[in-house]
Short mmCIF file of C-alpha atoms in Angstrom, two decimals:
data_model
loop_
_atom_site.label_atom_id
_atom_site.label_comp_id
_atom_site.label_asym_id
_atom_site.label_seq_id
_atom_site.Cartn_x
_atom_site.Cartn_y
_atom_site.Cartn_z
CA GLY A 1 11.55 -16.28 -6.20
CA GLY A 2 8.42 -17.94 -6.73
CA LEU A 3 5.13 -16.84 -6.11
CA GLY A 4 4.36 -15.64 -2.76
CA ASN A 5 8.55 -15.45 -2.00
CA ARG A 6 7.91 -11.53 -1.96
CA VAL A 7 6.36 -9.08 0.79
CA PHE A 8 5.16 -5.15 -0.54
CA VAL A 9 6.41 -2.97 2.10
CA GLY A 10 4.84 0.35 2.44
CA ASN A 11 5.06 3.55 5.46
CA LEU A 12 9.00 3.74 4.66
CA SER A 13 10.73 6.70 6.11
CA TRP A 14 12.04 8.56 2.91
CA ASN A 15 15.70 8.14 4.77
CA VAL A 16 15.46 4.79 5.15
CA SER A 17 17.72 2.73 2.27
CA TRP A 18 17.00 -1.00 0.75
CA GLN A 19 20.40 -2.10 3.18
CA ASP A 20 18.07 -0.49 6.17
CA LEU A 21 14.89 -2.18 4.94
CA LYS A 22 17.35 -5.67 4.66
CA ASP A 23 18.31 -5.45 8.01
CA HIS A 24 15.10 -5.07 10.02
CA MET A 25 13.48 -8.14 8.07
CA ARG A 26 16.73 -10.22 8.06
CA SER A 27 14.59 -11.12 11.36
CA ALA A 28 11.53 -12.51 9.42
CA GLY A 29 14.34 -15.07 7.57
CA ASN A 30 16.55 -14.64 4.94
CA VAL A 31 16.71 -11.80 2.17
CA VAL A 32 17.51 -12.58 -1.19
CA TYR A 33 17.12 -9.69 -2.62
CA CYS A 34 16.08 -6.05 -1.54
CA ASP A 35 14.69 -2.46 -3.22
CA VAL A 36 13.18 0.58 -2.01
CA MET A 37 11.55 2.28 -4.60
CA MET A 38 12.98 5.74 -6.42
CA GLU A 39 10.87 8.05 -7.91
CA ASP A 40 12.24 8.65 -11.50
CA GLY A 41 14.60 11.75 -12.00
CA THR A 42 14.46 13.39 -8.38
CA GLY A 43 15.75 9.81 -7.06
CA ARG A 44 13.49 10.51 -4.01
CA SER A 45 12.12 7.78 -2.17
CA LYS A 46 8.73 6.70 -2.63
CA GLY A 47 8.09 5.24 0.65
CA CYS A 48 7.52 1.65 -0.15
CA GLY A 49 9.47 -1.11 -0.97
CA ILE A 50 10.04 -5.27 -2.25
CA VAL A 51 11.95 -7.31 0.00
CA GLU A 52 11.98 -11.28 -1.90
CA PHE A 53 12.70 -14.00 1.31
CA GLU A 54 14.47 -17.46 0.16
CA THR A 55 10.76 -19.23 1.05
CA ALA A 56 7.08 -18.55 1.23
CA ALA A 57 7.37 -19.08 5.10
CA GLU A 58 10.34 -16.39 5.78
CA ALA A 59 7.67 -14.06 3.94
CA GLN A 60 4.62 -15.29 5.65
CA GLN A 61 7.09 -14.91 9.07
CA ALA A 62 7.75 -11.10 7.91
CA ILE A 63 4.20 -10.40 7.79
CA ASP A 64 2.92 -11.99 10.59
CA THR A 65 6.12 -10.22 12.96
CA LEU A 66 6.99 -6.87 11.32
CA THR A 67 4.43 -5.04 10.24
CA ASP A 68 3.57 -2.10 12.10
CA THR A 69 7.20 -2.36 13.58
CA ASP A 70 9.24 1.05 13.69
CA LEU A 71 11.59 1.90 11.08
CA ASN A 72 13.64 4.83 11.31
CA GLY A 73 10.34 6.59 13.63
CA ARG A 74 7.65 5.38 11.27
CA ASN A 75 5.40 2.32 12.11
CA ILE A 76 6.04 0.17 7.87
CA TRP A 77 2.57 -2.03 7.27
CA ILE A 78 3.38 -5.40 4.97
CA ARG A 79 1.49 -8.00 2.97
CA GLU A 80 2.31 -10.11 0.03
CA ASP A 81 3.49 -8.53 -3.01
CA ARG A 82 0.74 -8.81 -5.71
CA GLU A 83 3.21 -7.17 -8.42
CA ASP A 84 4.82 -11.33 -9.27
CA ARG A 85 2.82 -11.67 -12.42
CA GLY A 86 3.60 -15.18 -12.60
CA PRO A 87 1.84 -17.95 -14.83
CA ASN A 88 0.14 -18.96 -11.54
CA ARG A 89 -0.65 -15.51 -10.19
CA ALA A 90 -3.94 -16.36 -11.78
CA SER A 91 -5.05 -19.57 -9.87
CA ALA A 92 -3.00 -19.04 -6.59
CA ALA A 93 -4.88 -15.92 -6.00
CA ALA A 94 -8.75 -17.96 -6.52
CA GLN A 95 -7.09 -20.30 -4.05
CA VAL A 96 -6.06 -17.59 -1.76
CA GLN A 97 -9.74 -16.02 -1.90
CA GLY A 98 -11.33 -19.41 -1.77
CA GLY A 99 -12.39 -20.13 -4.93
CA GLY A 100 -12.53 -17.86 -8.24
CA GLY A 101 -16.02 -16.95 -7.33
CA ALA A 102 -14.42 -14.26 -4.60
CA ALA A 103 -11.72 -13.58 -6.92
CA VAL A 104 -13.70 -12.28 -9.70
CA GLN A 105 -16.15 -10.75 -7.52
CA VAL A 106 -12.48 -7.44 -6.32
CA ASN A 107 -12.24 -7.19 -10.13
CA HIS A 108 -15.23 -4.67 -10.90
CA LEU A 109 -13.21 -2.37 -8.76
CA ALA A 110 -10.03 -2.80 -11.36
CA GLY A 111 -9.24 1.58 -11.75
CA ARG A 112 -11.55 2.85 -9.54
CA GLN A 113 -10.24 2.12 -6.14
CA LEU A 114 -7.47 4.69 -5.00
CA TYR A 115 -4.74 3.60 -2.33
CA VAL A 116 -4.32 6.45 0.07
CA GLY A 117 -1.04 6.24 2.35
CA ASN A 118 1.44 8.50 5.02
CA LEU A 119 -2.30 9.80 6.83
CA SER A 120 -1.92 11.83 9.60
CA PHE A 121 -3.73 9.02 12.43
CA ASP A 122 -5.93 11.81 13.29
CA THR A 123 -7.55 11.65 9.82
CA THR A 124 -10.41 9.99 9.58
CA TRP A 125 -12.73 8.78 6.72
CA GLN A 126 -14.51 11.53 7.02
CA ASP A 127 -11.70 14.38 6.43
CA LEU A 128 -10.10 11.76 3.91
CA LYS A 129 -14.01 11.76 1.51
CA ASP A 130 -13.76 15.18 1.76
CA HIS A 131 -10.30 15.88 0.34
CA PHE A 132 -11.07 14.04 -2.62
CA ASN A 133 -14.36 14.72 -3.19
CA ILE A 134 -13.26 16.98 -6.14
CA GLU A 135 -14.88 18.91 -8.89
CA ASP A 136 -17.41 17.23 -11.16
CA CYS A 137 -15.75 13.34 -9.13
CA PRO A 138 -18.05 12.53 -6.17
CA VAL A 139 -16.48 10.14 -3.73
CA GLN A 140 -18.28 6.39 -3.77
CA ARG A 141 -16.75 4.84 -0.44
CA ALA A 142 -14.04 6.50 1.62
CA GLU A 143 -11.95 4.52 3.80
CA VAL A 144 -9.63 4.52 6.40
CA GLY A 145 -7.78 1.18 7.59
CA GLN A 146 -7.69 0.24 11.15
CA HIS A 147 -6.42 -1.24 13.72
CA PRO A 148 -8.88 -4.04 16.03
CA ASP A 149 -8.76 -1.24 19.15
CA GLY A 150 -9.39 1.10 16.53
CA ARG A 151 -5.88 3.40 15.89
CA SER A 152 -5.52 3.77 12.10
CA LYS A 153 -2.92 2.56 10.30
CA GLY A 154 -2.29 5.14 8.20
CA TRP A 155 -3.52 4.24 4.75
CA GLY A 156 -7.17 4.72 3.37
CA THR A 157 -8.91 3.92 0.72
CA ILE A 158 -11.01 6.21 -2.29
CA ARG A 159 -13.61 4.64 -4.79
CA TYR A 160 -14.82 6.39 -7.22
CA ALA A 161 -17.73 5.18 -9.90
CA THR A 162 -14.85 5.53 -13.19
CA PRO A 163 -11.45 4.96 -13.84
CA ASP A 164 -11.35 8.51 -14.99
CA HIS A 165 -12.70 10.13 -12.07
CA ALA A 166 -9.87 7.64 -9.76
CA ASN A 167 -7.45 8.96 -12.62
CA ALA A 168 -8.46 12.72 -11.90
CA ALA A 169 -7.82 12.26 -8.02
CA ILE A 170 -4.84 10.92 -8.71
CA GLU A 171 -3.30 13.59 -10.63
CA ASN A 172 -4.89 16.19 -8.43
CA LEU A 173 -4.40 15.07 -5.31
CA ASN A 174 -1.16 12.90 -5.09
CA GLY A 175 1.61 15.44 -3.24
CA THR A 176 -1.52 17.30 -1.78
CA GLU A 177 -1.02 18.04 2.59
CA LEU A 178 -4.20 16.22 4.56
CA ASP A 179 -3.81 17.10 8.52
CA GLY A 180 -0.48 18.14 8.12
CA ARG A 181 0.87 15.11 6.11
CA VAL A 182 1.68 14.59 2.54
CA ILE A 183 -0.17 12.55 1.42
CA GLU A 184 0.75 9.33 -1.80
CA VAL A 185 -2.19 8.42 -4.25
CA ARG A 186 -1.57 6.07 -6.75
CA LEU A 187 -4.45 2.86 -8.26
CA ASP A 188 -4.65 0.45 -5.08
CA ASN A 189 -3.14 -2.90 -6.75
CA GLN A 190 -5.38 -5.32 -4.29
CA ALA A 191 -8.34 -3.63 -6.47
CA LEU A 192 -7.00 -5.49 -9.50
#
């Protein structure tokens, strides 16, 4: 599929199979590829997946209509899959961001910003910052994704001064518990 046909789906329940995901996404269009990412070795779901539609319009329809819908008891979130590194990727990204200037601007975050998933809806940015302020790695900025009405989206971002600090946080904090939920910590693909 070309750029724009694929979406990235997060906050999946551990028991969602690719078939469940495909069935859920079919209301937006014709699903031509669907995969739930598994951890190497354990075969456990990573709680996220990739869905490819026949057209970019269907992928957009999925983002518009299925974000925050309930799948096996958890509200999923959907965004365009940024992992598709085709030859047109750079120019397409620049267009989306309204010219090259904005696209360049986010690059300085590469490797320094983390995505934190599976947050409790009670976790605030302050809780998040406290959890990620590990020794010698002060947090520059912590944010929790919020709906317009102020409810948490169940994920957040953490920014450090250097990629080394970010990597240390992934090693130390991925899979740790925060407010009763085991959190997922990885580099934020959107900051690449």
